Short mmCIF file of C-alpha atoms and ligand atoms in Angstrom, two decimals:
data_model
loop_
_atom_site.label_atom_id
_atom_site.label_comp_id
_atom_site.label_asym_id
_atom_site.label_seq_id
_atom_site.Cartn_x
_atom_site.Cartn_y
_atom_site.Cartn_z
CA MET A 1 0.00 0.00 0.00
CA GLU A 2 1.41 3.37 -1.06
CA SER A 3 1.09 6.56 0.95
CA ALA A 4 0.16 9.79 -0.83
CA GLY A 5 1.41 11.83 2.12
CA VAL A 6 -0.38 14.05 4.60
CA ILE A 7 -2.83 16.86 3.89
CA ASN A 8 -3.72 19.43 6.57
CA SER A 9 -7.13 21.07 6.69
CA ASP A 10 -9.43 23.16 8.87
CA ILE A 11 -12.50 21.07 8.02
CA THR A 12 -12.55 17.51 6.67
CA ILE A 13 -15.92 16.29 5.46
CA ILE A 14 -16.69 12.60 4.88
CA GLY A 15 -19.42 12.17 2.24
CA ALA A 16 -20.38 14.52 -0.60
CA GLY A 17 -24.18 14.26 -0.47
CA PRO A 18 -26.34 17.38 0.09
CA GLY A 19 -25.13 17.45 3.72
CA GLY A 20 -21.41 17.17 2.92
CA TYR A 21 -20.97 19.11 -0.33
CA VAL A 22 -23.06 22.08 0.82
CA ALA A 23 -21.05 22.22 4.07
CA ALA A 24 -17.84 22.08 1.99
CA ILE A 25 -18.81 25.01 -0.24
CA GLN A 26 -20.08 27.07 2.69
CA GLY A 27 -16.92 26.31 4.71
CA ALA A 28 -14.71 27.39 1.82
CA LYS A 29 -16.76 30.57 1.30
CA LEU A 30 -16.25 31.38 5.00
CA GLY A 31 -12.47 31.11 4.53
CA ALA A 32 -11.72 27.60 5.83
CA LYS A 33 -9.38 25.13 4.15
CA VAL A 34 -11.75 22.28 3.31
CA VAL A 35 -11.12 18.66 2.29
CA LEU A 36 -14.16 16.70 1.04
CA ILE A 37 -13.93 12.91 0.76
CA GLU A 38 -16.32 10.89 -1.42
CA LYS A 39 -16.09 7.20 -2.31
CA ASP A 40 -18.61 7.42 -5.16
CA LYS A 41 -20.06 10.42 -7.01
CA VAL A 42 -20.55 13.90 -5.57
CA GLY A 43 -24.21 14.69 -4.90
CA GLY A 44 -24.70 11.52 -2.84
CA THR A 45 -27.98 9.63 -2.65
CA CYS A 46 -30.08 12.70 -3.36
CA LEU A 47 -28.54 13.53 -6.69
CA ASN A 48 -27.48 10.09 -7.95
CA ARG A 49 -30.19 7.72 -6.67
CA GLY A 50 -32.80 9.76 -4.78
CA CYS A 51 -34.49 13.14 -5.09
CA ILE A 52 -33.41 14.16 -8.58
CA PRO A 53 -33.63 10.81 -10.44
CA THR A 54 -37.08 10.09 -9.00
CA LYS A 55 -38.30 13.54 -9.96
CA ALA A 56 -36.98 13.06 -13.49
CA LEU A 57 -39.15 9.93 -13.66
CA VAL A 58 -42.09 11.77 -12.09
CA ARG A 59 -41.81 14.39 -14.84
CA SER A 60 -41.81 11.73 -17.58
CA ALA A 61 -44.88 10.19 -15.94
CA GLU A 62 -46.61 13.60 -15.88
CA VAL A 63 -45.88 14.18 -19.56
CA TYR A 64 -47.24 10.73 -20.41
CA GLU A 65 -50.38 11.41 -18.31
CA SER A 66 -50.90 14.70 -20.19
CA LEU A 67 -50.56 12.93 -23.52
CA LYS A 68 -53.02 10.23 -22.48
CA ASN A 69 -55.49 12.91 -21.40
CA ALA A 70 -54.78 15.26 -24.32
CA LYS A 71 -58.34 14.89 -25.60
CA ASP A 72 -59.71 16.52 -22.44
CA PHE A 73 -57.76 19.65 -23.44
CA GLY A 74 -58.93 19.62 -27.04
CA CYS A 75 -55.61 18.23 -28.27
CA ILE A 76 -54.96 15.16 -30.36
CA ALA A 77 -52.13 12.80 -29.45
CA GLN A 78 -51.81 9.55 -31.34
CA ASP A 79 -49.64 6.47 -30.88
CA VAL A 80 -48.70 7.56 -27.38
CA GLY A 81 -46.34 5.24 -25.52
CA VAL A 82 -43.48 5.01 -23.06
CA ASP A 83 -39.87 4.15 -23.91
CA MET A 84 -38.51 3.31 -20.46
CA ALA A 85 -34.91 3.11 -21.70
CA ALA A 86 -35.23 6.69 -22.97
CA VAL A 87 -36.85 7.75 -19.68
CA ILE A 88 -33.85 6.36 -17.76
CA ASP A 89 -31.37 7.89 -20.24
CA ARG A 90 -32.99 11.31 -19.79
CA LYS A 91 -32.72 10.88 -16.01
CA ASP A 92 -29.03 9.97 -16.38
CA GLN A 93 -28.35 13.07 -18.47
CA ILE A 94 -29.93 15.34 -15.84
CA VAL A 95 -27.97 13.63 -13.05
CA GLY A 96 -24.73 13.84 -15.05
CA GLN A 97 -25.20 17.55 -15.67
CA LEU A 98 -25.80 18.23 -11.97
CA VAL A 99 -22.83 16.08 -10.84
CA ARG A 100 -20.56 18.05 -13.18
CA GLY A 101 -22.09 21.27 -11.80
CA ILE A 102 -21.20 20.34 -8.22
CA GLU A 103 -17.67 19.30 -9.23
CA HIS A 104 -17.27 22.70 -10.85
CA LEU A 105 -18.55 24.52 -7.75
CA LEU A 106 -16.15 22.58 -5.51
CA LYS A 107 -13.22 23.49 -7.76
CA LYS A 108 -14.30 27.13 -8.02
CA ASN A 109 -14.42 27.37 -4.23
CA GLN A 110 -11.05 25.60 -3.84
CA VAL A 111 -12.40 22.64 -1.95
CA THR A 112 -9.96 19.69 -2.14
CA LEU A 113 -11.98 16.68 -3.32
CA LEU A 114 -10.44 13.29 -2.51
CA THR A 115 -11.94 10.18 -4.09
CA GLY A 116 -11.86 7.17 -1.79
CA THR A 117 -13.27 5.57 1.34
CA ALA A 118 -12.64 7.44 4.56
CA GLN A 119 -11.95 5.94 7.96
CA LEU A 120 -11.34 7.79 11.23
CA GLN A 121 -7.97 6.88 12.66
CA ASP A 122 -8.17 9.19 15.65
CA ALA A 123 -10.12 12.32 16.57
CA HIS A 124 -8.08 14.51 14.19
CA THR A 125 -6.96 12.03 11.52
CA VAL A 126 -8.85 10.59 8.56
CA ILE A 127 -7.35 7.93 6.29
CA VAL A 128 -8.59 7.85 2.70
CA ASP A 129 -8.20 4.62 0.73
CA ASP A 130 -8.60 5.18 -3.02
CA GLY A 131 -9.20 1.47 -3.60
CA GLY A 132 -6.23 1.33 -5.97
CA GLY A 133 -3.51 0.82 -3.38
CA THR A 134 -2.95 4.43 -2.26
CA LYS A 135 -3.77 5.84 1.16
CA THR A 136 -3.89 9.54 2.00
CA THR A 137 -3.78 10.88 5.55
CA VAL A 138 -5.76 14.03 6.33
CA GLN A 139 -5.00 15.89 9.56
CA SER A 140 -7.89 18.15 10.45
CA LYS A 141 -8.87 20.64 13.11
CA ASN A 142 -12.54 19.71 12.60
CA ILE A 143 -14.34 16.77 11.01
CA ILE A 144 -17.90 16.54 9.66
CA ILE A 145 -19.36 13.05 9.15
CA ALA A 146 -21.95 13.14 6.34
CA THR A 147 -22.04 9.52 5.19
CA GLY A 148 -25.81 9.37 4.61
CA SER A 149 -27.89 6.21 4.61
CA ASN A 150 -28.51 2.97 2.71
CA PRO A 151 -31.78 1.17 1.85
CA ILE A 152 -32.92 -1.42 4.40
CA ARG A 153 -33.18 -4.97 3.00
CA LEU A 154 -36.28 -6.80 4.16
CA PRO A 155 -35.39 -9.84 6.30
CA ILE A 156 -37.83 -12.24 4.63
CA PRO A 157 -37.13 -15.34 2.54
CA GLY A 158 -36.61 -14.53 -1.13
CA SER A 159 -35.61 -10.90 -0.64
CA ASP A 160 -32.35 -11.59 -2.49
CA LEU A 161 -34.07 -12.94 -5.63
CA PRO A 162 -33.18 -11.15 -8.89
CA GLN A 163 -36.83 -10.04 -9.28
CA VAL A 164 -36.56 -8.03 -6.05
CA MET A 165 -35.13 -4.53 -6.26
CA ASP A 166 -34.57 -1.52 -4.02
CA SER A 167 -35.08 2.11 -5.08
CA THR A 168 -31.52 2.36 -6.44
CA GLU A 169 -32.03 -0.65 -8.71
CA ALA A 170 -35.48 0.57 -9.78
CA LEU A 171 -33.92 3.80 -11.02
CA GLU A 172 -31.64 1.83 -13.35
CA THR A 173 -34.28 -0.59 -14.69
CA LYS A 174 -34.91 0.12 -18.36
CA GLU A 175 -37.64 -2.48 -18.84
CA LEU A 176 -41.10 -1.83 -17.46
CA PRO A 177 -42.58 -4.80 -15.61
CA LYS A 178 -46.23 -5.65 -16.34
CA SER A 179 -46.94 -5.94 -12.65
CA LEU A 180 -45.14 -4.71 -9.55
CA ALA A 181 -45.61 -5.18 -5.81
CA ILE A 182 -44.16 -2.40 -3.68
CA ILE A 183 -43.43 -3.31 -0.08
CA GLY A 184 -43.70 -0.07 1.89
CA GLY A 185 -46.29 2.68 1.48
CA GLY A 186 -44.12 5.53 2.75
CA ILE A 187 -42.90 8.46 0.66
CA ILE A 188 -40.45 6.54 -1.55
CA GLY A 189 -42.85 3.61 -2.06
CA MET A 190 -45.80 5.83 -2.97
CA GLU A 191 -43.78 8.05 -5.33
CA PHE A 192 -42.73 4.92 -7.24
CA ALA A 193 -46.30 3.56 -7.10
CA PHE A 194 -47.65 6.62 -8.93
CA ILE A 195 -44.75 6.69 -11.43
CA TYR A 196 -45.19 3.04 -12.41
CA ALA A 197 -49.00 3.22 -12.41
CA SER A 198 -48.82 6.18 -14.83
CA PHE A 199 -46.65 4.08 -17.13
CA GLY A 200 -49.36 1.40 -17.20
CA VAL A 201 -47.84 -1.06 -14.71
CA GLU A 202 -50.27 -2.95 -12.42
CA VAL A 203 -49.12 -1.76 -9.00
CA SER A 204 -49.94 -3.18 -5.56
CA VAL A 205 -48.66 -1.62 -2.36
CA ILE A 206 -48.17 -3.69 0.81
CA GLU A 207 -47.97 -1.43 3.89
CA PHE A 208 -47.37 -2.78 7.38
CA LEU A 209 -49.00 0.18 9.19
CA ASP A 210 -52.75 0.86 9.17
CA ASP A 211 -52.44 3.42 6.39
CA ILE A 212 -50.08 4.62 3.67
CA LEU A 213 -48.12 7.84 4.32
CA SER A 214 -48.91 7.58 8.01
CA MET A 215 -47.17 10.87 8.85
CA LEU A 216 -50.01 12.82 7.17
CA ASP A 217 -53.30 13.97 8.70
CA THR A 218 -56.26 11.69 7.99
CA ASP A 219 -57.93 14.09 5.54
CA LEU A 220 -54.80 14.28 3.35
CA ARG A 221 -54.31 10.50 3.57
CA ARG A 222 -57.90 9.87 2.55
CA GLN A 223 -57.49 12.04 -0.55
CA ILE A 224 -54.21 10.47 -1.67
CA ALA A 225 -55.55 6.94 -1.10
CA LEU A 226 -58.52 7.85 -3.31
CA SER A 227 -56.18 9.18 -6.02
CA ALA A 228 -54.08 6.00 -5.76
CA ARG A 229 -57.14 3.80 -6.23
CA ARG A 230 -58.30 5.95 -9.17
CA ALA A 231 -54.85 5.43 -10.71
CA GLY A 232 -55.39 1.68 -10.39
CA ILE A 233 -52.97 1.19 -7.47
CA LYS A 234 -54.12 -1.60 -5.13
CA LEU A 235 -53.47 -0.74 -1.49
CA TYR A 236 -53.09 -3.43 1.18
CA THR A 237 -52.66 -1.69 4.54
CA GLY A 238 -52.05 -3.40 7.88
CA ALA A 239 -50.34 -6.07 5.77
CA ARG A 240 -47.07 -7.89 6.47
CA ALA A 241 -44.87 -9.24 3.67
CA GLU A 242 -43.89 -12.82 4.55
CA ALA A 243 -41.92 -14.34 1.67
CA ILE A 244 -41.08 -14.04 -2.02
CA GLU A 245 -40.73 -17.10 -4.24
CA GLU A 246 -39.57 -17.43 -7.80
CA ALA A 247 -42.38 -18.35 -10.24
CA GLU A 248 -42.20 -20.61 -13.31
CA ASP A 249 -42.91 -17.69 -15.67
CA GLY A 250 -39.80 -15.76 -14.56
CA GLY A 251 -41.76 -13.54 -12.19
CA CYS A 252 -42.34 -14.12 -8.50
CA VAL A 253 -45.02 -14.71 -5.89
CA LEU A 254 -45.20 -12.43 -2.87
CA SER A 255 -47.07 -13.81 0.13
CA PHE A 256 -48.30 -11.51 2.82
CA THR A 257 -50.63 -11.51 5.81
CA HIS A 258 -53.60 -9.18 5.48
CA LYS A 259 -56.63 -9.01 7.79
CA GLY A 260 -55.61 -12.31 9.40
CA GLU A 261 -55.37 -14.17 6.10
CA VAL A 262 -52.32 -15.24 4.15
CA LYS A 263 -52.63 -13.83 0.63
CA SER A 264 -50.37 -13.95 -2.40
CA LEU A 265 -49.68 -11.81 -5.44
CA SER A 266 -48.08 -13.04 -8.67
CA VAL A 267 -45.99 -10.18 -10.04
CA ASP A 268 -43.08 -9.58 -12.40
CA ARG A 269 -41.04 -7.59 -9.88
CA VAL A 270 -41.04 -6.55 -6.23
CA LEU A 271 -39.74 -3.18 -5.07
CA VAL A 272 -38.70 -2.96 -1.42
CA ALA A 273 -39.06 0.54 0.04
CA VAL A 274 -39.14 -0.03 3.79
CA GLY A 275 -36.82 2.76 4.88
CA ARG A 276 -33.17 3.67 5.07
CA ARG A 277 -30.53 3.07 7.75
CA PRO A 278 -27.69 5.49 8.61
CA ASN A 279 -24.42 4.52 7.00
CA LEU A 280 -21.93 4.04 9.85
CA GLY A 281 -20.05 1.14 8.27
CA GLY A 282 -16.26 1.23 8.27
CA LEU A 283 -15.91 4.63 9.95
CA GLU A 284 -14.51 3.13 13.20
CA LEU A 285 -16.72 5.35 15.36
CA LYS A 286 -16.35 3.05 18.35
CA ARG A 287 -12.56 3.26 18.25
CA ILE A 288 -12.62 7.01 18.80
CA GLY A 289 -15.64 6.95 21.13
CA ILE A 290 -18.36 8.68 19.10
CA GLU A 291 -21.76 8.05 20.72
CA LEU A 292 -24.88 6.89 18.91
CA ASN A 293 -28.38 8.22 19.62
CA ASP A 294 -30.92 6.39 21.78
CA SER A 295 -32.23 4.23 18.92
CA ARG A 296 -28.58 3.14 18.31
CA ARG A 297 -29.13 3.80 14.59
CA GLY A 298 -27.64 7.23 13.98
CA ILE A 299 -24.87 9.45 15.36
CA LYS A 300 -25.92 11.50 18.40
CA VAL A 301 -25.58 15.26 17.90
CA ASN A 302 -26.59 18.42 19.74
CA ASN A 303 -28.46 21.28 18.05
CA ARG A 304 -25.13 22.69 16.76
CA MET A 305 -24.55 19.31 15.04
CA GLN A 306 -21.65 18.44 17.37
CA THR A 307 -21.12 14.85 18.43
CA ASN A 308 -19.92 14.07 21.96
CA ILE A 309 -16.42 14.97 20.65
CA PRO A 310 -16.93 18.73 20.15
CA HIS A 311 -14.76 19.24 17.05
CA ILE A 312 -16.39 16.25 15.28
CA TYR A 313 -19.79 17.02 13.77
CA ALA A 314 -22.38 14.83 12.01
CA VAL A 315 -25.03 16.00 9.54
CA GLY A 316 -27.70 14.53 7.30
CA ASP A 317 -29.20 11.05 7.19
CA VAL A 318 -26.38 9.65 9.33
CA THR A 319 -27.91 11.49 12.32
CA ASP A 320 -31.21 9.65 11.70
CA ARG A 321 -33.24 12.74 12.62
CA ILE A 322 -35.13 13.69 9.44
CA GLN A 323 -34.09 11.99 6.19
CA LEU A 324 -34.48 14.88 3.76
CA ALA A 325 -31.91 16.53 1.51
CA HIS A 326 -32.74 20.10 2.52
CA VAL A 327 -32.45 19.15 6.21
CA ALA A 328 -29.02 17.60 5.53
CA SER A 329 -27.87 20.79 3.76
CA GLN A 330 -29.13 23.05 6.55
CA GLN A 331 -27.47 20.85 9.17
CA GLY A 332 -24.24 21.12 7.12
CA ILE A 333 -24.48 24.93 7.14
CA VAL A 334 -25.14 24.96 10.90
CA ALA A 335 -22.09 22.72 11.53
CA VAL A 336 -19.80 24.93 9.44
CA GLU A 337 -21.09 28.17 10.98
CA ASN A 338 -20.28 26.81 14.44
CA ILE A 339 -16.85 25.64 13.30
CA VAL A 340 -15.94 29.14 12.11
CA GLY A 341 -17.11 30.58 15.42
CA ASN A 342 -20.67 31.69 14.71
CA ASP A 343 -23.28 30.56 17.23
CA VAL A 344 -26.01 29.00 15.08
CA VAL A 345 -28.48 26.29 16.16
CA MET A 346 -30.57 23.92 14.05
CA ASP A 347 -34.29 24.76 14.05
CA TYR A 348 -36.62 21.91 13.03
CA SER A 349 -39.88 23.83 13.57
CA ALA A 350 -40.41 24.71 9.90
CA VAL A 351 -39.14 21.80 7.81
CA PRO A 352 -41.13 21.44 4.60
CA ASN A 353 -41.88 17.92 3.42
CA ALA A 354 -42.59 17.46 -0.30
CA LEU A 355 -44.19 14.30 -1.69
CA PHE A 356 -44.16 13.91 -5.46
CA THR A 357 -47.23 11.71 -5.74
CA GLN A 358 -50.09 12.49 -8.14
CA PRO A 359 -51.35 14.90 -6.96
CA GLU A 360 -48.40 16.32 -5.06
CA ILE A 361 -48.54 16.73 -1.29
CA ALA A 362 -46.59 19.10 0.92
CA THR A 363 -46.64 19.81 4.62
CA VAL A 364 -44.83 22.05 7.08
CA GLY A 365 -44.82 22.56 10.83
CA LEU A 366 -47.35 20.74 12.95
CA SER A 367 -50.01 18.44 11.56
CA GLU A 368 -53.47 18.73 13.05
CA ALA A 369 -52.90 15.44 14.90
CA GLU A 370 -49.66 16.80 16.41
CA ALA A 371 -51.32 20.09 17.42
CA LYS A 372 -54.06 18.08 19.14
CA ALA A 373 -51.56 15.77 20.86
CA GLN A 374 -49.65 18.81 22.16
CA GLY A 375 -52.84 20.24 23.65
CA ILE A 376 -52.69 23.37 21.46
CA ASP A 377 -55.95 25.26 21.02
CA TYR A 378 -55.93 25.54 17.22
CA GLN A 379 -58.07 26.54 14.26
CA VAL A 380 -58.09 25.07 10.77
CA GLY A 381 -58.88 26.82 7.50
CA THR A 382 -59.25 24.78 4.33
CA PHE A 383 -59.82 25.73 0.72
CA PRO A 384 -60.55 23.24 -2.08
CA PHE A 385 -58.76 23.49 -5.44
CA ALA A 386 -62.17 22.80 -7.03
CA ALA A 387 -62.92 26.48 -6.28
CA ASN A 388 -59.63 27.77 -7.73
CA GLY A 389 -59.74 28.95 -11.34
CA LYS A 390 -56.09 28.17 -12.19
CA ALA A 391 -56.41 24.61 -10.83
CA LEU A 392 -59.37 24.05 -13.14
CA THR A 393 -57.34 25.20 -16.14
CA TYR A 394 -54.79 22.52 -15.19
CA GLY A 395 -57.60 20.00 -15.44
CA THR A 396 -57.65 19.28 -11.73
CA ASN A 397 -60.51 19.86 -9.35
CA ARG A 398 -59.32 17.76 -6.43
CA GLY A 399 -57.21 18.56 -3.39
CA MET A 400 -57.03 21.41 -0.93
CA VAL A 401 -54.91 23.77 1.11
CA LYS A 402 -55.15 23.44 4.86
CA VAL A 403 -53.78 26.07 7.24
CA ILE A 404 -53.52 25.43 10.99
CA THR A 405 -53.26 28.39 13.37
CA GLU A 406 -52.86 28.83 17.09
CA LYS A 407 -56.28 30.15 18.14
CA SER A 408 -55.12 32.78 20.62
CA SER A 409 -52.48 34.44 18.39
CA GLY A 410 -53.60 33.49 14.89
CA LYS A 411 -50.00 32.38 14.19
CA ILE A 412 -49.64 29.73 11.49
CA ILE A 413 -48.22 26.64 13.19
CA GLY A 414 -48.64 24.14 10.37
CA ALA A 415 -50.04 23.53 6.91
CA GLY A 416 -50.78 20.74 4.47
CA ILE A 417 -51.46 20.94 0.75
CA ILE A 418 -52.62 18.26 -1.65
CA GLY A 419 -53.06 19.31 -5.23
CA PRO A 420 -51.36 21.04 -8.16
CA GLN A 421 -47.97 22.65 -7.39
CA ALA A 422 -48.30 21.70 -3.70
CA THR A 423 -44.53 21.27 -3.38
CA GLU A 424 -43.95 24.83 -4.64
CA LEU A 425 -46.83 26.42 -2.72
CA ILE A 426 -45.51 25.15 0.62
CA ALA A 427 -42.65 27.72 0.48
CA GLU A 428 -44.97 30.59 1.43
CA LEU A 429 -46.36 28.67 4.38
CA THR A 430 -42.88 27.54 5.44
CA LEU A 431 -41.85 31.19 5.64
CA ALA A 432 -45.00 31.89 7.64
CA VAL A 433 -44.30 29.11 10.17
CA LYS A 434 -40.60 30.01 10.43
CA GLN A 435 -41.25 33.75 10.92
CA GLY A 436 -44.29 33.38 13.19
CA LEU A 437 -46.63 35.05 10.68
CA THR A 438 -50.38 35.00 11.28
CA ALA A 439 -53.12 33.90 8.91
CA ALA A 440 -54.08 37.60 8.84
CA ASP A 441 -50.58 38.42 7.50
CA ILE A 442 -51.14 36.05 4.56
CA ALA A 443 -54.70 37.30 4.11
CA ALA A 444 -53.42 40.90 3.91
CA THR A 445 -50.92 39.94 1.19
CA ILE A 446 -52.09 40.31 -2.40
CA HIS A 447 -51.76 37.05 -4.33
CA ALA A 448 -51.58 37.19 -8.13
CA HIS A 449 -54.63 36.10 -10.10
CA PRO A 450 -55.12 33.57 -11.53
CA THR A 451 -52.71 31.35 -9.58
CA VAL A 452 -53.00 28.26 -7.42
CA ALA A 453 -51.33 30.39 -4.68
CA GLU A 454 -54.71 32.08 -4.26
CA ALA A 455 -55.82 28.86 -2.54
CA VAL A 456 -53.22 29.56 0.19
CA HIS A 457 -54.67 33.06 0.58
CA GLU A 458 -58.21 31.70 0.78
CA ALA A 459 -57.31 28.92 3.27
CA SER A 460 -55.73 31.59 5.50
CA LEU A 461 -58.94 33.62 5.31
CA ALA A 462 -60.89 30.42 6.03
CA THR A 463 -59.26 30.07 9.47
CA LYS A 464 -61.59 32.93 10.44
CA GLY A 465 -64.48 31.76 8.27
CA LEU A 466 -63.77 34.61 5.80
CA ALA A 467 -62.83 32.80 2.57
CA ILE A 468 -64.39 34.60 -0.40
CA HIS A 469 -64.87 31.80 -2.90
CA ILE A 470 -66.50 29.13 -0.72
P1 FAD B 1 -26.19 11.04 1.15
O1 FAD B 1 -26.88 11.82 0.11
O2 FAD B 1 -26.58 9.61 1.33
O3 FAD B 1 -24.64 11.14 0.85
C1 FAD B 1 -23.69 10.46 1.61
C2 FAD B 1 -22.44 10.28 0.77
O4 FAD B 1 -21.41 9.76 1.60
C3 FAD B 1 -22.61 9.27 -0.36
O5 FAD B 1 -22.26 9.87 -1.59
C4 FAD B 1 -21.65 8.13 0.00
O6 FAD B 1 -21.06 7.54 -1.13
C5 FAD B 1 -20.62 8.86 0.86
N1 FAD B 1 -19.93 8.00 1.81
C6 FAD B 1 -20.47 7.15 2.72
N2 FAD B 1 -19.51 6.58 3.47
C7 FAD B 1 -18.32 7.07 3.03
C8 FAD B 1 -16.98 6.86 3.41
N3 FAD B 1 -16.66 6.07 4.43
N4 FAD B 1 -16.03 7.52 2.73
C9 FAD B 1 -16.33 8.37 1.70
N5 FAD B 1 -17.59 8.59 1.30
C10 FAD B 1 -18.58 7.97 1.97
N6 FAD B 1 -35.07 13.90 0.04
C11 FAD B 1 -35.68 15.06 -0.24
O7 FAD B 1 -35.47 16.05 0.47
N7 FAD B 1 -36.54 15.18 -1.31
C12 FAD B 1 -36.82 14.13 -2.11
O8 FAD B 1 -37.59 14.26 -3.07
C13 FAD B 1 -36.18 12.88 -1.84
N8 FAD B 1 -36.41 11.81 -2.63
C14 FAD B 1 -35.74 10.65 -2.38
C15 FAD B 1 -35.97 9.55 -3.20
C16 FAD B 1 -35.31 8.37 -2.98
C17 FAD B 1 -35.56 7.18 -3.89
C18 FAD B 1 -34.36 8.27 -1.93
C19 FAD B 1 -33.60 7.01 -1.68
C20 FAD B 1 -34.13 9.34 -1.09
C21 FAD B 1 -34.82 10.54 -1.30
N9 FAD B 1 -34.62 11.64 -0.47
C22 FAD B 1 -35.28 12.81 -0.74
C23 FAD B 1 -33.73 11.59 0.70
C24 FAD B 1 -32.37 12.23 0.39
O9 FAD B 1 -31.80 11.61 -0.73
C25 FAD B 1 -31.46 12.11 1.60
O10 FAD B 1 -32.11 12.62 2.74
C26 FAD B 1 -30.18 12.89 1.37
O11 FAD B 1 -29.47 12.41 0.25
C27 FAD B 1 -29.27 12.79 2.61
O12 FAD B 1 -28.10 13.50 2.37
P2 FAD B 1 -26.74 13.15 3.11
O13 FAD B 1 -25.76 14.16 2.65
O14 FAD B 1 -26.99 12.98 4.54
O15 FAD B 1 -26.34 11.68 2.58
#
């Protein structure tokens, strides 16, 4: 094994996902000497096998839906079909462009990017193995661990069959199956369910909990379950996957327990989307005494993103707090700000959550169920997209905006949107929750006409029973 010598840095970051690379750029902008270590491609899960690739597929599915429904808009589309290989190629081009963009930004900001697998040797030393026989030693004043997470494999017989895939494999699959069972009705599972259903695949979802997307309020869940059924997605909730067996026709048979009965589905492929586990492997955390959180899954951090060793920080999925790219990036910024001497804490009160189902869903702050559980005296204002002119021009008359306020102050403490552009509309309500704005503040703000944003305005008015168009 060769040694490539020793590099000294102010901040060494392990992992170049949205937690690590954003921290690296911010650190460099704030004047620190930054080394970023990545064993695969910059951009991490989010860019290479998560947020961006799935949204590229979602967009292809939307275009195909529009073509199928062209007649409703007075347009004629003939011989409409899907070329899944071209869909995946388009996704790869978008990902490639963004990876090159991040590499450029790192270079421009003079971040030293090392390619290889990092291991902590002691509390100030990271060893990088490039896999080709060369090891580099990095001596650092501060270290940020941003190694992300990996998909959880389901511990049932048959889960290693070639017909069974995880989300990473699904994003590379250029052949559409005729039928697909998705184990897991959380965000990733349901996004794939709508994508594949749009492309004409027979989709069944097996969810262990009593409902899909269990983090949502009941009213939002009811609406998305209805949309799923309308899209032809079969939902089995309160169901436990038991085993997968290879079938004679090259497909497989998934058996599961549902309502006390053992049932089975014959499908071409199975997609497992049962969650992700923090990636701690090979870091040697124990050797240098870094503590894990109570669940023993992720690295324990305080609200400045410090581990129990104050100059070692952890950000993103590896902390197992909230597995979202924008949370990872914000945690990365908070870590770097503290390293350079600014006193910044992580605030989780206004984290938007965007679900790219059909229709889209977005939430922020407290759900109604959480407000109730916390004993908050709250009010709810809702406004249906059926009464919004712009939504009707999109060809949609389902969904709603829901605004939750604290009754005494009128402050917006949470919101949920299901409908067109929900993932964009949530930004206004995120600002409201973060800045402690009231529903009256939104109501007093002129919203352009005709836009779907008017539904946010109307839902805010509705908290006081003053919506104009219902
Ligand atoms: P990651 O992005 O996982 O990056 C960690 C990096 O560390 C990886 O590149 C890895 O190769 C590297 N690494 C690990 N160990 C080492 C080591 N020892 N040495 C060197 N490098 C190492 N989030 C959203 O906000 N919106 C979405 O729409 C969304 N969609 C998703 C869809 C799917 C299918 C999936 C799987 C996830 C999705 N997510 C989404 C979640 C999002 O991808 C993650 O929350 C985010 O990527 C976490 O960022 P991170 O920086 O913590 O880790």
